[in-house]
PDB file of C-alpha atoms in Angstrom:
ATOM      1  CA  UNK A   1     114.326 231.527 126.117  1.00 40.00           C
ATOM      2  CA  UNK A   2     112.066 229.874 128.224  1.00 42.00           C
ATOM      3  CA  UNK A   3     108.675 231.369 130.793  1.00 46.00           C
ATOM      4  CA  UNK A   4     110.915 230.080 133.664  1.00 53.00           C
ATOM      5  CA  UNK A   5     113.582 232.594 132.838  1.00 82.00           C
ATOM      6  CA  UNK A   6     113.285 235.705 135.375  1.00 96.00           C
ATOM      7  CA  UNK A   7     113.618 239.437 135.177  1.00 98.00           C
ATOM      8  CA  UNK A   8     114.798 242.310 137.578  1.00 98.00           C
ATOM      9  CA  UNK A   9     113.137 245.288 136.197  1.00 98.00           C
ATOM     10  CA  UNK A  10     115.444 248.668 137.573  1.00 98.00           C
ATOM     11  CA  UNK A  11     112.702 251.723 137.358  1.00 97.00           C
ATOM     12  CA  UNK A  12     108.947 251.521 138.234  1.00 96.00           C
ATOM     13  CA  UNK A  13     107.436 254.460 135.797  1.00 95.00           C
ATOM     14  CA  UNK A  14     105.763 254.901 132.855  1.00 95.00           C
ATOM     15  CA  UNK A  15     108.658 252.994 130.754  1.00 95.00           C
ATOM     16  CA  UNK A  16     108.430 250.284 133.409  1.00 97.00           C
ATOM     17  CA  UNK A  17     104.950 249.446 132.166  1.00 97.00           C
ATOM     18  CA  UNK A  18     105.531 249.690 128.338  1.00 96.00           C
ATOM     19  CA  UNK A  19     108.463 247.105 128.798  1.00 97.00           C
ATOM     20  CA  UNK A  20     106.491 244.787 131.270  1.00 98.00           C
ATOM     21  CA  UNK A  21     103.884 244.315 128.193  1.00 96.00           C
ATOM     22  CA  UNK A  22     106.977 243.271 126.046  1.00 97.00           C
ATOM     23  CA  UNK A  23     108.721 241.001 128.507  1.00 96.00           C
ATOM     24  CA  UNK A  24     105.081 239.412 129.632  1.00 96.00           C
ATOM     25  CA  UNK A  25     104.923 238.549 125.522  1.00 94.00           C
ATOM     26  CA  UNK A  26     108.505 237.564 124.930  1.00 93.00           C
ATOM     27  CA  UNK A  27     107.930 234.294 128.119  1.00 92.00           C
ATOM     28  CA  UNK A  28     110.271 236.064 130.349  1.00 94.00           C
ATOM     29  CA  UNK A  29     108.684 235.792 134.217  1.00 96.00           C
ATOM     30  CA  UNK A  30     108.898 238.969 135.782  1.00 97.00           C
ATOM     31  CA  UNK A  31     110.640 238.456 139.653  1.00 97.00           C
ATOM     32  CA  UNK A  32     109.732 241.991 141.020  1.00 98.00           C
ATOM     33  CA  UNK A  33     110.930 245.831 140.515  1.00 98.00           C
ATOM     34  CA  UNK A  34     113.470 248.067 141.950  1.00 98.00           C
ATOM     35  CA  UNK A  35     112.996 251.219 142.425  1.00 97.00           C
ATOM     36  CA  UNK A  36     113.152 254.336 145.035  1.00 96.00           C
ATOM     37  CA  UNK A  37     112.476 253.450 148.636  1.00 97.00           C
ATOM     38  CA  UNK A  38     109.507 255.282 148.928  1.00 97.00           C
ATOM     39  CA  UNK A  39     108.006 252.913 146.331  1.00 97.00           C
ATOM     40  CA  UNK A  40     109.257 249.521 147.934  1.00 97.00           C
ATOM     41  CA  UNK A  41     106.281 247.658 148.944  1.00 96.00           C
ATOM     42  CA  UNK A  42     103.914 249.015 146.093  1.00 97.00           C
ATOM     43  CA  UNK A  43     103.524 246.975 142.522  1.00 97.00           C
ATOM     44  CA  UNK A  44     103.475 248.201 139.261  1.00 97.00           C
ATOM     45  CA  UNK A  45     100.806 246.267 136.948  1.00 97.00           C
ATOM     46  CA  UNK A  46     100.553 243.834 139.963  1.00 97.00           C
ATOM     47  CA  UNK A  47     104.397 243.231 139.857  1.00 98.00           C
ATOM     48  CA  UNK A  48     105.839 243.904 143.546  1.00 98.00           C
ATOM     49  CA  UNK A  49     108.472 246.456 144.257  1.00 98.00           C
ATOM     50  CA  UNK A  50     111.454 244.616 145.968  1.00 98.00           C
ATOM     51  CA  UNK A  51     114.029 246.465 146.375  1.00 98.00           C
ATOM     52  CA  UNK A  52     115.867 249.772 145.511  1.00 98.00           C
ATOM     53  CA  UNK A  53     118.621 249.810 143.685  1.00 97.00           C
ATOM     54  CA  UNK A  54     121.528 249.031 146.169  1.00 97.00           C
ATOM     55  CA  UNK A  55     119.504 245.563 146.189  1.00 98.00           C
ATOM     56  CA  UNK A  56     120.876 244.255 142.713  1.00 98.00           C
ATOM     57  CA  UNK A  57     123.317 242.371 144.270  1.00 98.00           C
ATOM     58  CA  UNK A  58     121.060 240.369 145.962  1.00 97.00           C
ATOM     59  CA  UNK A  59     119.281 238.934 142.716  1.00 97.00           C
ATOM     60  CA  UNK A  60     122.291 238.473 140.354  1.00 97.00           C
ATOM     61  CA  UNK A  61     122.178 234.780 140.961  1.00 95.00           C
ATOM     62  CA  UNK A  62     118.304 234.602 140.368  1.00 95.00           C
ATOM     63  CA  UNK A  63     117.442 236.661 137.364  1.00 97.00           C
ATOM     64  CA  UNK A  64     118.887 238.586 134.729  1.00 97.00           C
ATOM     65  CA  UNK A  65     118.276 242.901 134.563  1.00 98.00           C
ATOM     66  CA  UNK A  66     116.391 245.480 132.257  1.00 98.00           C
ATOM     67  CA  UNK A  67     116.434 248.662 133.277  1.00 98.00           C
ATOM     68  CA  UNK A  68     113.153 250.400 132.460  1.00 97.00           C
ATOM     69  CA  UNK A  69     114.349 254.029 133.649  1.00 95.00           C
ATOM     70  CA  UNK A  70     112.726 256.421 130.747  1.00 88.00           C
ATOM     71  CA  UNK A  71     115.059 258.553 129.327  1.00 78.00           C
ATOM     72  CA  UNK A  72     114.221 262.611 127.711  1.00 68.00           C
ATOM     73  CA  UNK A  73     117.245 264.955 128.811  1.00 73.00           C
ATOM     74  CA  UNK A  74     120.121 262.550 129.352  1.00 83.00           C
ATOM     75  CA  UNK A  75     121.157 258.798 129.934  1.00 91.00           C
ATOM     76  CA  UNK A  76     123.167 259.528 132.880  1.00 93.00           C
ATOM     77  CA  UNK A  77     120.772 257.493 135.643  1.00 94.00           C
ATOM     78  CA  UNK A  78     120.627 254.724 132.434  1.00 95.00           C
ATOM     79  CA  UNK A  79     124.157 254.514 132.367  1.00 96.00           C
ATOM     80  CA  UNK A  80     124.374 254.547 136.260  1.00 96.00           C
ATOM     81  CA  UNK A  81     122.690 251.472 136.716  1.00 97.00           C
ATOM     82  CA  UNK A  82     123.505 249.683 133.850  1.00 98.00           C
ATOM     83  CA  UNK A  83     127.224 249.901 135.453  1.00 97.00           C
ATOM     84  CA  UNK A  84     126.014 249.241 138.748  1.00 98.00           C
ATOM     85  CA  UNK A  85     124.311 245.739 137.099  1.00 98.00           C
ATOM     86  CA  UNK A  86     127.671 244.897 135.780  1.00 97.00           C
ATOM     87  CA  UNK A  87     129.558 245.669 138.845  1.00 98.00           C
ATOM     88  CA  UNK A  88     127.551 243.413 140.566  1.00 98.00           C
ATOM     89  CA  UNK A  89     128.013 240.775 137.932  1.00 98.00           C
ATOM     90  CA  UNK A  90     124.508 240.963 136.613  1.00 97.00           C
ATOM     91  CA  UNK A  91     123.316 239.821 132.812  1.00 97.00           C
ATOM     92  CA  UNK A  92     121.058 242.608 130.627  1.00 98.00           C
ATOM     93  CA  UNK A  93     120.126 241.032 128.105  1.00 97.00           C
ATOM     94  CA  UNK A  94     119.053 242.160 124.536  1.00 97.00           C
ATOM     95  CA  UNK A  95     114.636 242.564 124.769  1.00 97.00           C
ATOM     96  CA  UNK A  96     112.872 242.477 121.632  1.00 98.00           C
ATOM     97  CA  UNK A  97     109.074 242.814 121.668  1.00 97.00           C
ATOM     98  CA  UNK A  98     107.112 239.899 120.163  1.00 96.00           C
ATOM     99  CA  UNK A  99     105.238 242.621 117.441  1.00 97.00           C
ATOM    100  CA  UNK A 100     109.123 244.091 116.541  1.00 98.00           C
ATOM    101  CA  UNK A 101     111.042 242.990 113.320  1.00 98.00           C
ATOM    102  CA  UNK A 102     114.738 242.815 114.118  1.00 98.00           C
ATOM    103  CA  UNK A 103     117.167 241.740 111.025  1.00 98.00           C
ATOM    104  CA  UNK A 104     119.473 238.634 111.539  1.00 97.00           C
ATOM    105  CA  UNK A 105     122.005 240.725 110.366  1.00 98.00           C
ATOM    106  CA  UNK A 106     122.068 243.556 112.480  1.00 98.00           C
ATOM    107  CA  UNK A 107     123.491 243.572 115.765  1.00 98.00           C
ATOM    108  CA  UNK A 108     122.255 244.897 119.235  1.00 98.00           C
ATOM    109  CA  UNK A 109     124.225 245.630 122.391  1.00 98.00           C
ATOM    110  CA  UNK A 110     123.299 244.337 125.646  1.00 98.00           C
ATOM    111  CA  UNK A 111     120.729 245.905 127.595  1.00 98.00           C
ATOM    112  CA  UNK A 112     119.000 247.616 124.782  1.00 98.00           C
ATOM    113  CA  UNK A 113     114.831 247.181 124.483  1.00 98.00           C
ATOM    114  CA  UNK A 114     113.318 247.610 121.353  1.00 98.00           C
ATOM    115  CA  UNK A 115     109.613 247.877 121.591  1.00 98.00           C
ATOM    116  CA  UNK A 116     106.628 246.636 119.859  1.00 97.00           C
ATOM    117  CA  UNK A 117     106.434 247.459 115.917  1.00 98.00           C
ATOM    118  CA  UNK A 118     109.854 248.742 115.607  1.00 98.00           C
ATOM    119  CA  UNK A 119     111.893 247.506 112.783  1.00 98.00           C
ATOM    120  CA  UNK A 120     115.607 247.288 112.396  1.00 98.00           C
ATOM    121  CA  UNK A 121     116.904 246.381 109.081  1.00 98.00           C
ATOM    122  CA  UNK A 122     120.119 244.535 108.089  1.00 98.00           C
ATOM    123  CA  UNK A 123     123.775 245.795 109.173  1.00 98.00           C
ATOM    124  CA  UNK A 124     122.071 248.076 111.131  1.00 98.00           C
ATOM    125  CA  UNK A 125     124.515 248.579 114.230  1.00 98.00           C
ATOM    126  CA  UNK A 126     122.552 249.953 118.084  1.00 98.00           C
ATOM    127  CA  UNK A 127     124.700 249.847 121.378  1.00 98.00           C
ATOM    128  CA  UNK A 128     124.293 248.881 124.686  1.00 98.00           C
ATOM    129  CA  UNK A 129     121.547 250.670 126.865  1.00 97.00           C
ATOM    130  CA  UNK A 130     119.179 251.788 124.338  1.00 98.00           C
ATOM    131  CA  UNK A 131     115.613 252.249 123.923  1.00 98.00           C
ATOM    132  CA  UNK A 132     114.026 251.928 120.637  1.00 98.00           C
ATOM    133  CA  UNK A 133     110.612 252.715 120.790  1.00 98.00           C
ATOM    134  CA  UNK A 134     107.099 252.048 119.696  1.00 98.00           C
ATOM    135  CA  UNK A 135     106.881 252.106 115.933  1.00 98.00           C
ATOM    136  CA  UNK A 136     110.711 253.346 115.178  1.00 98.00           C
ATOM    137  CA  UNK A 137     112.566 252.437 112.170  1.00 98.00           C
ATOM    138  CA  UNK A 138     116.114 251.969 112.338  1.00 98.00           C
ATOM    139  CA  UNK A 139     117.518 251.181 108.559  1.00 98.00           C
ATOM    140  CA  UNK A 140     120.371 249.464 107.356  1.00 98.00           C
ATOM    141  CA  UNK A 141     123.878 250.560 108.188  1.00 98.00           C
ATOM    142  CA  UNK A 142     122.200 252.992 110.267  1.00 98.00           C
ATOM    143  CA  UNK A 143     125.146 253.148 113.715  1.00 98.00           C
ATOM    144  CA  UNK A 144     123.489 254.048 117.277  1.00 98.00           C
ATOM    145  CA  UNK A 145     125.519 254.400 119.677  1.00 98.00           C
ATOM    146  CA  UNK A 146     125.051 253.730 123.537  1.00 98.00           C
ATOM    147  CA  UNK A 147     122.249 254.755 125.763  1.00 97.00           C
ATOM    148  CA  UNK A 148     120.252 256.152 123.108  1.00 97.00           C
ATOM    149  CA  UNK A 149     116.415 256.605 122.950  1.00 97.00           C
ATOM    150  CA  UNK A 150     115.121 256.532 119.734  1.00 98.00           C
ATOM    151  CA  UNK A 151     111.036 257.565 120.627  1.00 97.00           C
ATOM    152  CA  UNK A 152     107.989 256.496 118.963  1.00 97.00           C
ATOM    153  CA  UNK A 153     107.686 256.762 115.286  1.00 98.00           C
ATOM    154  CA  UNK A 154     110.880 257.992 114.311  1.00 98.00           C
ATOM    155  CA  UNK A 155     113.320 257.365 111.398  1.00 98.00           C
ATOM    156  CA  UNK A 156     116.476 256.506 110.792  1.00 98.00           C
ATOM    157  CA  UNK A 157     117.161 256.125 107.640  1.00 98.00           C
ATOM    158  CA  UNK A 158     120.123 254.292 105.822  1.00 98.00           C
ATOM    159  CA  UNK A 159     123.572 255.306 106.845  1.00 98.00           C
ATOM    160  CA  UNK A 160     122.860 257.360 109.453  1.00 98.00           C
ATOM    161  CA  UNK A 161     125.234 257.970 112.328  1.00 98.00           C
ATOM    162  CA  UNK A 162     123.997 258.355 116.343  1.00 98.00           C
ATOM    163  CA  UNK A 163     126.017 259.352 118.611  1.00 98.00           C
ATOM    164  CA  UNK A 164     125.917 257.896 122.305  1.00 97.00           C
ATOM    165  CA  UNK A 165     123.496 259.468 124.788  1.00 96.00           C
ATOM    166  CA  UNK A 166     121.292 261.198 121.872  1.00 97.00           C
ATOM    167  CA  UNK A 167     118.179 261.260 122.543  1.00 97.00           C
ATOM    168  CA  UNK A 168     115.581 261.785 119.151  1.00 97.00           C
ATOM    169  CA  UNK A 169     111.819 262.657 119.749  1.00 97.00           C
ATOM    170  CA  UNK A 170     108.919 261.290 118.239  1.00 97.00           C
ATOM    171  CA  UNK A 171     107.807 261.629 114.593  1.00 98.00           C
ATOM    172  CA  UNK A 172     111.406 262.686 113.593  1.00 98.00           C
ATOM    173  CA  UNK A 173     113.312 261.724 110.735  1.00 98.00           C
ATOM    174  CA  UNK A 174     116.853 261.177 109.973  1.00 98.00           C
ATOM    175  CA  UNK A 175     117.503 261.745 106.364  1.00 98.00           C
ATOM    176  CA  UNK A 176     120.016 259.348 104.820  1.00 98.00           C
ATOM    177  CA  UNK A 177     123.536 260.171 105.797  1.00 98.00           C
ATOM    178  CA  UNK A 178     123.465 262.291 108.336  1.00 98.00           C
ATOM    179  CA  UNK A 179     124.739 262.573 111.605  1.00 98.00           C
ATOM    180  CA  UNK A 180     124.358 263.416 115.329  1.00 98.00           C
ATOM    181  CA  UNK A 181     127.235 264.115 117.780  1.00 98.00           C
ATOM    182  CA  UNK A 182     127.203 262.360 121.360  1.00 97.00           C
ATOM    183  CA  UNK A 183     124.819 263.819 123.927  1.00 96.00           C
ATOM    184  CA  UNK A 184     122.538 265.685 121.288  1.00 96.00           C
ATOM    185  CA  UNK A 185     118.432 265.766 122.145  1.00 97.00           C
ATOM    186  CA  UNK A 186     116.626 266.148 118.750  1.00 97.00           C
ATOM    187  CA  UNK A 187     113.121 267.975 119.492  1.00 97.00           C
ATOM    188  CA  UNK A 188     109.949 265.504 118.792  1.00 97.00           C
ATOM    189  CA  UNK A 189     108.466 265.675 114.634  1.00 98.00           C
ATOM    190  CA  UNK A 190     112.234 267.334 113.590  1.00 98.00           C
ATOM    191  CA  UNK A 191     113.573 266.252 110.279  1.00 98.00           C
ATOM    192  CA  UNK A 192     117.490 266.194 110.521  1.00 98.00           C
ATOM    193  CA  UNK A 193     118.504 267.246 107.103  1.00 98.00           C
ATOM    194  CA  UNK A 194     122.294 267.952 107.357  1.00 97.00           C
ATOM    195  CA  UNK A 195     124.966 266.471 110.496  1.00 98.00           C
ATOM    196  CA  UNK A 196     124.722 268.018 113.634  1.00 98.00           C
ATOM    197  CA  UNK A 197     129.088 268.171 115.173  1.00 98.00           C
ATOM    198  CA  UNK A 198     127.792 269.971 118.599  1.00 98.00           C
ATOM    199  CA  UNK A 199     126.195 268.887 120.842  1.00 97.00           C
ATOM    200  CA  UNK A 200     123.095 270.695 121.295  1.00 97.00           C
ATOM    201  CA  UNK A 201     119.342 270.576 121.283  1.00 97.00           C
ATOM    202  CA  UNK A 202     117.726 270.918 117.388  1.00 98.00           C
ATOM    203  CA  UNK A 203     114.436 271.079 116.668  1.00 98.00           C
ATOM    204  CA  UNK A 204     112.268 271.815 113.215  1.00 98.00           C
ATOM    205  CA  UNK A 205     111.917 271.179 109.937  1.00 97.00           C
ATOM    206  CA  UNK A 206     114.840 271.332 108.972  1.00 98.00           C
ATOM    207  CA  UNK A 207     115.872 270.796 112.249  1.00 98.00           C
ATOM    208  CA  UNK A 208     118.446 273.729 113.664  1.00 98.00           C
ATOM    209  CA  UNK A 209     120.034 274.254 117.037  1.00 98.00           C
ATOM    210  CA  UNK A 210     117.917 275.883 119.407  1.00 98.00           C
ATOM    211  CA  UNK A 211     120.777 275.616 122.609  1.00 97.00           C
ATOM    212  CA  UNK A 212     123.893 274.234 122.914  1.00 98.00           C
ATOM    213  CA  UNK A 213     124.534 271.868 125.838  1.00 95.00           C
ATOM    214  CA  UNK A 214     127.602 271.375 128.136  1.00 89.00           C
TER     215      UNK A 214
END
């Protein structure tokens, strides 16, 4: 990679700014942001906001795509325009922050960020679309699926299954082995002792459902 080498970032929030820090330390050049119309003309830590969405097209040729939508009660807008960057023809690629450890033996799906001071050890397996965050631990042969967000601090320990579109709050711990089904939301400091099979919100230590979820 290379400073010349330009981003599209797709979602001007408070995940917009955690990832600009990354990118601005990884030598990627940030082009501009996309973002809701009422926003277009505004800047985000002095990056300008270009464009909305339906402008993708436009930069395919230009820059490759991150989208840096945050994610707490589903992926669905994630997975939207990560399909909408692909339709188009557009690259999102793989960020890792400068601070992160990522093994050579693991392998990442494209359009996943994982932040500053995460670690992910070896045959450790995360889709596409995913946010691992500040500080979270994701340990070998540990399988997350797609569009998952893995917050600040948490754990996955070895062998642990993920599910797509899970989403696992901070402080929370995986314990070796277990399991999450597709579309789950684990509440924040949680310690998942035993495999969750519905999909539900859990919370708790040990962590038990609270609400199912359609």
């Amino acid at each position: 990679m290379t400073s010349k080498e330009q981003l599209v970032l797709i979602g001007g929030g408070g995940h917009c700014k955690s990832v600009i820090e990354v990118a601005e330390r990884t030598g990627y050049t940030i082009l501009g942001i996309l973002d809701v119309p009422a926003e277009v003309g505004k800047s985000v830590l002095g990056y300008p906001v270009i464009g909305t969405d339906d402008d993708i097209p436009s930069y395919v040729d230009r820059a490759s795509f991150v989208v840096t939508v945050g994610q707490i009660k589903d992926a669905s807008l994630r997975m939207r325009l990560h399909e909408k960057v692909k339709a188009a023809g557009g690259k999102l690629p793989v960020l890792i922050a400068s601070t992160a450890h990522v093994s050579a033996h693991a392998h990442i799906g494209e359009g996943t960020v994982i932040m500053n001071f995460a670690m992910v050890n070896a045959d450790a397996e995360i889709g596409a679309g995913c946010i691992i965050n500040t500080y979270a631990n994701i340990e070998h042969d540990a399988v997350v699926g797609d569009f998952c967000h893995i917050s600040t601090g948490t754990m996955i320990n070895g062998n642990c299954r993920v599910g797509n579109d899970v989403f696992i709050g901070s402080q929370s711990v995986m314990a070796n082995g277990t399991s999450v089904c597709d579309g789950c939301v684990i509440g924040a400091g949680s310690l998942v002792r035993k495999s969750f099979a519905i999909k539900g919100l859990y919370s708790g230590n040990p962590a038990i459902l609270k609400k199912r979820l359609a």
